[in-house]
């Protein structure tokens, strides 16, 4: 790769992100209260740019089956549900029983309980029991686990299917050298690097890493 491309770093990424977020207008009104509730409770729901991107992908892909890893209280699942076509099935996995209970409540309130299957437990155990194929997979759980989930994700991904991996830049930490990262974050740092390298090296995928939101990797199966 030619080093001249360094010059492109002229755009201040923070200002760009604020501007991009200000353009994002398509949150379903029914989800505003849930967004407030999640943010107040410190639940890390998908950021506005990730939402725009998901909406965009759903419009292009019109997925019939979606898999999400990391439901939290159900915001992103309901966000996708709001833009999903007739008959689209969403399967979502959450390890924390309290969060899962809240998510189940929110799905019922939104009358989405029929379309969304909530599976409670560790995705590492649940993924091998799933059949797929899924047209869209949102990876949004513990960042250090992504690399562990990858073989199952690849098994479950449909041809032409898309993986959206959230929080790939770990608030910028992934750019730092391993030694600049606090000791307790080093394992996550190492595993996220391994995950990104594996995505880009995987011959059946075409991947791109966007610095939007908290870093989003997009991968499509050839
Ligand atoms: N997708 C949600 C936010 C998810 S936050 C939204 O945007 O609304 C990440 C969630 O992943 C947390 O609730 C956490 O409990 C869950 N999680 C972490 N490790 C997991 C695992 N191994 N299996 C399933 N869920 C996991
Ligand atoms: Mg996230």
mmCIF file of C-alpha atoms and ligand atoms in Angstrom:
data_model
loop_
_atom_site.group_PDB
_atom_site.id
_atom_site.type_symbol
_atom_site.label_atom_id
_atom_site.label_comp_id
_atom_site.label_asym_id
_atom_site.label_seq_id
_atom_site.Cartn_x
_atom_site.Cartn_y
_atom_site.Cartn_z
ATOM 1 C CA UNK A 1 0.000 0.000 0.000
ATOM 2 C CA UNK A 2 1.284 3.463 -0.841
ATOM 3 C CA UNK A 3 1.918 5.816 2.034
ATOM 4 C CA UNK A 4 0.674 8.893 0.188
ATOM 5 C CA UNK A 5 -2.829 7.982 1.294
ATOM 6 C CA UNK A 6 -1.963 9.208 4.768
ATOM 7 C CA UNK A 7 -2.872 12.670 3.539
ATOM 8 C CA UNK A 8 -6.518 11.701 3.628
ATOM 9 C CA UNK A 9 -6.544 11.996 7.394
ATOM 10 C CA UNK A 10 -7.353 15.702 6.918
ATOM 11 C CA UNK A 11 -10.956 15.290 8.055
ATOM 12 C CA UNK A 12 -11.350 15.563 11.824
ATOM 13 C CA UNK A 13 -13.088 12.260 12.579
ATOM 14 C CA UNK A 14 -14.852 13.596 15.667
ATOM 15 C CA UNK A 15 -16.368 16.553 13.846
ATOM 16 C CA UNK A 16 -17.284 14.272 10.975
ATOM 17 C CA UNK A 17 -19.024 11.888 13.377
ATOM 18 C CA UNK A 18 -21.005 14.673 15.043
ATOM 19 C CA UNK A 19 -22.054 15.975 11.631
ATOM 20 C CA UNK A 20 -23.011 12.496 10.407
ATOM 21 C CA UNK A 21 -25.057 11.887 13.551
ATOM 22 C CA UNK A 22 -26.872 15.180 13.064
ATOM 23 C CA UNK A 23 -28.041 13.911 9.667
ATOM 24 C CA UNK A 24 -29.438 10.686 11.064
ATOM 25 C CA UNK A 25 -33.206 11.239 11.275
ATOM 26 C CA UNK A 26 -34.846 7.878 10.801
ATOM 27 C CA UNK A 27 -35.224 6.468 14.294
ATOM 28 C CA UNK A 28 -38.720 5.049 14.671
ATOM 29 C CA UNK A 29 -40.607 7.368 17.094
ATOM 30 C CA UNK A 30 -41.843 4.324 19.021
ATOM 31 C CA UNK A 31 -38.235 3.582 19.986
ATOM 32 C CA UNK A 32 -37.390 6.995 21.475
ATOM 33 C CA UNK A 33 -38.535 6.061 24.949
ATOM 34 C CA UNK A 34 -36.568 2.806 24.856
ATOM 35 C CA UNK A 35 -33.476 4.683 23.677
ATOM 36 C CA UNK A 36 -33.800 7.107 26.604
ATOM 37 C CA UNK A 37 -34.289 4.233 29.042
ATOM 38 C CA UNK A 38 -31.287 2.319 27.687
ATOM 39 C CA UNK A 39 -29.000 5.345 27.710
ATOM 40 C CA UNK A 40 -30.073 6.278 31.254
ATOM 41 C CA UNK A 41 -29.313 2.733 32.398
ATOM 42 C CA UNK A 42 -25.901 2.781 30.697
ATOM 43 C CA UNK A 43 -26.851 0.078 28.180
ATOM 44 C CA UNK A 44 -24.600 0.507 25.127
ATOM 45 C CA UNK A 45 -27.154 0.445 22.289
ATOM 46 C CA UNK A 46 -26.161 0.874 18.634
ATOM 47 C CA UNK A 47 -25.156 4.434 17.826
ATOM 48 C CA UNK A 48 -26.954 6.616 15.290
ATOM 49 C CA UNK A 49 -24.523 5.902 12.439
ATOM 50 C CA UNK A 50 -24.783 2.168 13.047
ATOM 51 C CA UNK A 51 -28.557 2.554 12.889
ATOM 52 C CA UNK A 52 -28.424 4.394 9.547
ATOM 53 C CA UNK A 53 -26.133 1.718 8.209
ATOM 54 C CA UNK A 54 -28.395 -1.126 9.374
ATOM 55 C CA UNK A 55 -31.430 0.570 7.890
ATOM 56 C CA UNK A 56 -29.534 1.036 4.631
ATOM 57 C CA UNK A 57 -28.425 -2.599 4.519
ATOM 58 C CA UNK A 58 -31.925 -3.831 5.277
ATOM 59 C CA UNK A 59 -33.251 -1.781 2.403
ATOM 60 C CA UNK A 60 -30.697 -3.293 0.011
ATOM 61 C CA UNK A 61 -30.755 -6.858 1.321
ATOM 62 C CA UNK A 62 -34.376 -7.255 2.376
ATOM 63 C CA UNK A 63 -33.261 -10.041 4.738
ATOM 64 C CA UNK A 64 -35.623 -12.923 5.396
ATOM 65 C CA UNK A 65 -33.680 -14.042 8.475
ATOM 66 C CA UNK A 66 -31.571 -11.940 10.836
ATOM 67 C CA UNK A 67 -29.310 -13.121 13.653
ATOM 68 C CA UNK A 68 -28.169 -10.805 16.426
ATOM 69 C CA UNK A 69 -25.616 -11.623 19.088
ATOM 70 C CA UNK A 70 -26.081 -9.301 22.069
ATOM 71 C CA UNK A 71 -29.734 -8.284 22.527
ATOM 72 C CA UNK A 72 -29.258 -6.153 25.646
ATOM 73 C CA UNK A 73 -32.744 -4.658 26.250
ATOM 74 C CA UNK A 74 -33.868 -5.110 22.658
ATOM 75 C CA UNK A 75 -33.222 -1.719 21.071
ATOM 76 C CA UNK A 76 -31.329 -2.879 17.985
ATOM 77 C CA UNK A 77 -33.619 -5.875 17.442
ATOM 78 C CA UNK A 78 -36.657 -3.580 17.502
ATOM 79 C CA UNK A 79 -34.858 -1.079 15.301
ATOM 80 C CA UNK A 80 -34.313 -3.771 12.656
ATOM 81 C CA UNK A 81 -37.826 -5.079 13.177
ATOM 82 C CA UNK A 82 -39.227 -1.641 12.406
ATOM 83 C CA UNK A 83 -37.658 -1.765 8.935
ATOM 84 C CA UNK A 84 -37.958 -5.487 8.255
ATOM 85 C CA UNK A 85 -40.226 -6.718 5.506
ATOM 86 C CA UNK A 86 -43.213 -8.993 5.982
ATOM 87 C CA UNK A 87 -42.201 -12.432 7.262
ATOM 88 C CA UNK A 88 -38.649 -11.494 8.313
ATOM 89 C CA UNK A 89 -37.533 -13.560 11.309
ATOM 90 C CA UNK A 90 -35.122 -12.126 13.867
ATOM 91 C CA UNK A 91 -33.207 -14.395 16.246
ATOM 92 C CA UNK A 92 -31.352 -12.634 19.032
ATOM 93 C CA UNK A 93 -29.111 -13.981 21.801
ATOM 94 C CA UNK A 94 -28.501 -12.443 25.243
ATOM 95 C CA UNK A 95 -26.459 -13.881 28.089
ATOM 96 C CA UNK A 96 -27.687 -11.591 30.874
ATOM 97 C CA UNK A 97 -31.054 -12.845 32.181
ATOM 98 C CA UNK A 98 -32.125 -9.440 33.564
ATOM 99 C CA UNK A 99 -31.470 -7.707 30.273
ATOM 100 C CA UNK A 100 -33.162 -10.558 28.400
ATOM 101 C CA UNK A 101 -36.253 -10.202 30.614
ATOM 102 C CA UNK A 102 -36.423 -6.483 29.785
ATOM 103 C CA UNK A 103 -35.968 -7.244 26.091
ATOM 104 C CA UNK A 104 -38.808 -9.777 26.178
ATOM 105 C CA UNK A 105 -41.057 -7.132 27.749
ATOM 106 C CA UNK A 106 -40.106 -4.597 25.092
ATOM 107 C CA UNK A 107 -40.743 -7.085 22.278
ATOM 108 C CA UNK A 108 -44.191 -7.863 23.687
ATOM 109 C CA UNK A 109 -45.030 -4.160 24.091
ATOM 110 C CA UNK A 110 -44.065 -3.551 20.466
ATOM 111 C CA UNK A 111 -46.152 -6.531 19.362
ATOM 112 C CA UNK A 112 -42.993 -8.050 17.893
ATOM 113 C CA UNK A 113 -42.830 -11.165 20.033
ATOM 114 C CA UNK A 114 -43.951 -13.372 17.125
ATOM 115 C CA UNK A 115 -41.234 -12.175 14.764
ATOM 116 C CA UNK A 116 -38.350 -12.052 17.233
ATOM 117 C CA UNK A 117 -37.007 -15.201 18.903
ATOM 118 C CA UNK A 118 -35.060 -14.336 22.020
ATOM 119 C CA UNK A 119 -32.562 -16.982 23.107
ATOM 120 C CA UNK A 120 -31.132 -16.594 26.585
ATOM 121 C CA UNK A 121 -27.633 -17.883 27.250
ATOM 122 C CA UNK A 122 -24.039 -17.748 26.081
ATOM 123 C CA UNK A 123 -23.825 -17.356 22.311
ATOM 124 C CA UNK A 124 -20.825 -19.712 22.363
ATOM 125 C CA UNK A 125 -23.216 -22.468 23.452
ATOM 126 C CA UNK A 126 -26.286 -21.360 21.499
ATOM 127 C CA UNK A 127 -24.749 -20.694 18.066
ATOM 128 C CA UNK A 128 -23.905 -24.380 17.412
ATOM 129 C CA UNK A 129 -27.586 -25.263 17.965
ATOM 130 C CA UNK A 130 -28.840 -22.847 15.280
ATOM 131 C CA UNK A 131 -29.491 -23.808 11.669
ATOM 132 C CA UNK A 132 -29.596 -20.686 9.563
ATOM 133 C CA UNK A 133 -28.927 -19.544 6.999
ATOM 134 C CA UNK A 134 -29.094 -15.873 8.010
ATOM 135 C CA UNK A 135 -28.976 -13.034 5.513
ATOM 136 C CA UNK A 136 -27.849 -10.458 8.053
ATOM 137 C CA UNK A 137 -25.862 -11.085 11.234
ATOM 138 C CA UNK A 138 -25.299 -8.308 13.770
ATOM 139 C CA UNK A 139 -22.346 -9.031 16.019
ATOM 140 C CA UNK A 140 -22.779 -6.794 19.066
ATOM 141 C CA UNK A 141 -21.809 -8.795 22.173
ATOM 142 C CA UNK A 142 -18.624 -8.959 24.266
ATOM 143 C CA UNK A 143 -15.894 -7.699 21.933
ATOM 144 C CA UNK A 144 -13.336 -10.237 23.133
ATOM 145 C CA UNK A 145 -15.631 -13.071 22.030
ATOM 146 C CA UNK A 146 -16.160 -12.147 18.371
ATOM 147 C CA UNK A 147 -13.203 -14.199 17.193
ATOM 148 C CA UNK A 148 -14.533 -17.203 19.083
ATOM 149 C CA UNK A 149 -17.964 -16.870 17.435
ATOM 150 C CA UNK A 150 -16.573 -16.467 13.924
ATOM 151 C CA UNK A 151 -16.512 -20.133 12.786
ATOM 152 C CA UNK A 152 -20.187 -20.545 13.736
ATOM 153 C CA UNK A 153 -21.092 -17.200 12.178
ATOM 154 C CA UNK A 154 -19.495 -18.330 8.916
ATOM 155 C CA UNK A 155 -21.428 -21.592 9.089
ATOM 156 C CA UNK A 156 -24.699 -19.700 9.584
ATOM 157 C CA UNK A 157 -24.197 -16.947 6.982
ATOM 158 C CA UNK A 158 -26.131 -17.266 3.720
ATOM 159 C CA UNK A 159 -24.404 -16.738 0.363
ATOM 160 C CA UNK A 160 -24.607 -12.986 -0.215
ATOM 161 C CA UNK A 161 -25.239 -12.567 3.518
ATOM 162 C CA UNK A 162 -23.804 -9.641 5.451
ATOM 163 C CA UNK A 163 -22.089 -9.521 8.847
ATOM 164 C CA UNK A 164 -22.205 -6.186 10.692
ATOM 165 C CA UNK A 165 -19.679 -6.183 13.536
ATOM 166 C CA UNK A 166 -20.128 -3.294 15.986
ATOM 167 C CA UNK A 167 -17.566 -1.703 18.340
ATOM 168 C CA UNK A 168 -14.571 -2.839 16.315
ATOM 169 C CA UNK A 169 -12.453 0.194 17.194
ATOM 170 C CA UNK A 170 -13.071 -0.009 20.963
ATOM 171 C CA UNK A 171 -13.304 3.779 21.228
ATOM 172 C CA UNK A 172 -10.001 4.077 19.375
ATOM 173 C CA UNK A 173 -8.106 1.642 21.542
ATOM 174 C CA UNK A 174 -7.674 -0.848 18.725
ATOM 175 C CA UNK A 175 -5.435 1.653 16.929
ATOM 176 C CA UNK A 176 -2.981 1.781 19.840
ATOM 177 C CA UNK A 177 -0.078 -0.577 20.156
ATOM 178 C CA UNK A 178 -0.705 -3.520 22.429
ATOM 179 C CA UNK A 179 1.665 -2.023 24.986
ATOM 180 C CA UNK A 180 -0.164 1.292 25.198
ATOM 181 C CA UNK A 181 -3.330 -0.500 26.277
ATOM 182 C CA UNK A 182 -4.096 -1.026 29.959
ATOM 183 C CA UNK A 183 -3.230 -4.541 31.034
ATOM 184 C CA UNK A 184 -6.801 -5.624 31.679
ATOM 185 C CA UNK A 185 -7.866 -4.476 28.201
ATOM 186 C CA UNK A 186 -4.988 -6.208 26.451
ATOM 187 C CA UNK A 187 -6.762 -9.522 25.919
ATOM 188 C CA UNK A 188 -9.768 -7.820 24.302
ATOM 189 C CA UNK A 189 -7.388 -5.724 22.216
ATOM 190 C CA UNK A 190 -5.540 -8.815 21.020
ATOM 191 C CA UNK A 191 -8.725 -10.727 20.282
ATOM 192 C CA UNK A 192 -10.334 -7.856 18.385
ATOM 193 C CA UNK A 193 -7.209 -7.518 16.245
ATOM 194 C CA UNK A 194 -7.359 -11.276 15.614
ATOM 195 C CA UNK A 195 -11.030 -10.995 14.696
ATOM 196 C CA UNK A 196 -10.494 -8.169 12.217
ATOM 197 C CA UNK A 197 -7.506 -9.930 10.680
ATOM 198 C CA UNK A 198 -9.549 -13.135 10.360
ATOM 199 C CA UNK A 199 -12.456 -11.274 8.698
ATOM 200 C CA UNK A 200 -10.162 -9.661 6.158
ATOM 201 C CA UNK A 201 -8.219 -12.879 5.509
ATOM 202 C CA UNK A 202 -11.330 -15.050 5.115
ATOM 203 C CA UNK A 203 -11.479 -15.991 1.417
ATOM 204 C CA UNK A 204 -15.277 -16.363 1.400
ATOM 205 C CA UNK A 205 -15.787 -12.777 2.624
ATOM 206 C CA UNK A 206 -15.250 -9.282 1.307
ATOM 207 C CA UNK A 207 -14.827 -6.921 4.289
ATOM 208 C CA UNK A 208 -14.489 -3.224 4.982
ATOM 209 C CA UNK A 209 -13.828 -1.437 8.292
ATOM 210 C CA UNK A 210 -15.615 1.862 8.781
ATOM 211 C CA UNK A 211 -14.572 4.318 11.463
ATOM 212 C CA UNK A 212 -18.203 5.364 11.926
ATOM 213 C CA UNK A 213 -19.835 5.013 15.333
ATOM 214 C CA UNK A 214 -17.497 2.906 17.442
ATOM 215 C CA UNK A 215 -16.019 1.220 14.385
ATOM 216 C CA UNK A 216 -18.140 -1.035 12.209
ATOM 217 C CA UNK A 217 -16.797 -3.907 10.133
ATOM 218 C CA UNK A 218 -18.977 -4.933 7.211
ATOM 219 C CA UNK A 219 -18.458 -8.301 5.572
ATOM 220 C CA UNK A 220 -20.351 -9.855 2.715
ATOM 221 C CA UNK A 221 -20.178 -13.474 1.690
ATOM 222 C CA UNK A 222 -19.222 -13.905 -1.956
HETATM 223 N N1 LIG B 1 -27.408 -4.882 20.411
HETATM 224 C C1 LIG B 1 -27.838 -4.100 21.575
HETATM 225 C C2 LIG B 1 -26.692 -3.783 22.509
HETATM 226 C C3 LIG B 1 -25.907 -4.983 22.955
HETATM 227 S S1 LIG B 1 -24.797 -4.613 24.288
HETATM 228 C C4 LIG B 1 -28.474 -2.795 21.079
HETATM 229 O O1 LIG B 1 -27.827 -2.129 20.261
HETATM 230 O O2 LIG B 1 -29.556 -2.460 21.518
HETATM 231 C C5 LIG B 1 -23.940 -6.146 24.357
HETATM 232 C C6 LIG B 1 -24.755 -7.262 25.000
HETATM 233 O O3 LIG B 1 -24.086 -8.485 24.722
HETATM 234 C C7 LIG B 1 -24.839 -7.151 26.519
HETATM 235 O O4 LIG B 1 -26.177 -7.052 26.933
HETATM 236 C C8 LIG B 1 -24.183 -8.445 27.024
HETATM 237 O O5 LIG B 1 -24.821 -9.001 28.154
HETATM 238 C C9 LIG B 1 -24.329 -9.347 25.802
HETATM 239 N N2 LIG B 1 -23.350 -10.453 25.744
HETATM 240 C C10 LIG B 1 -22.043 -10.390 26.111
HETATM 241 N N3 LIG B 1 -21.443 -11.572 25.921
HETATM 242 C C11 LIG B 1 -22.398 -12.414 25.423
HETATM 243 C C12 LIG B 1 -22.379 -13.789 25.048
HETATM 244 N N4 LIG B 1 -21.280 -14.526 25.156
HETATM 245 N N5 LIG B 1 -23.522 -14.336 24.590
HETATM 246 C C13 LIG B 1 -24.650 -13.581 24.482
HETATM 247 N N6 LIG B 1 -24.715 -12.282 24.826
HETATM 248 C C14 LIG B 1 -23.601 -11.704 25.301
HETATM 249 MG MG1 LIG B 2 -22.458 -2.095 20.052
#
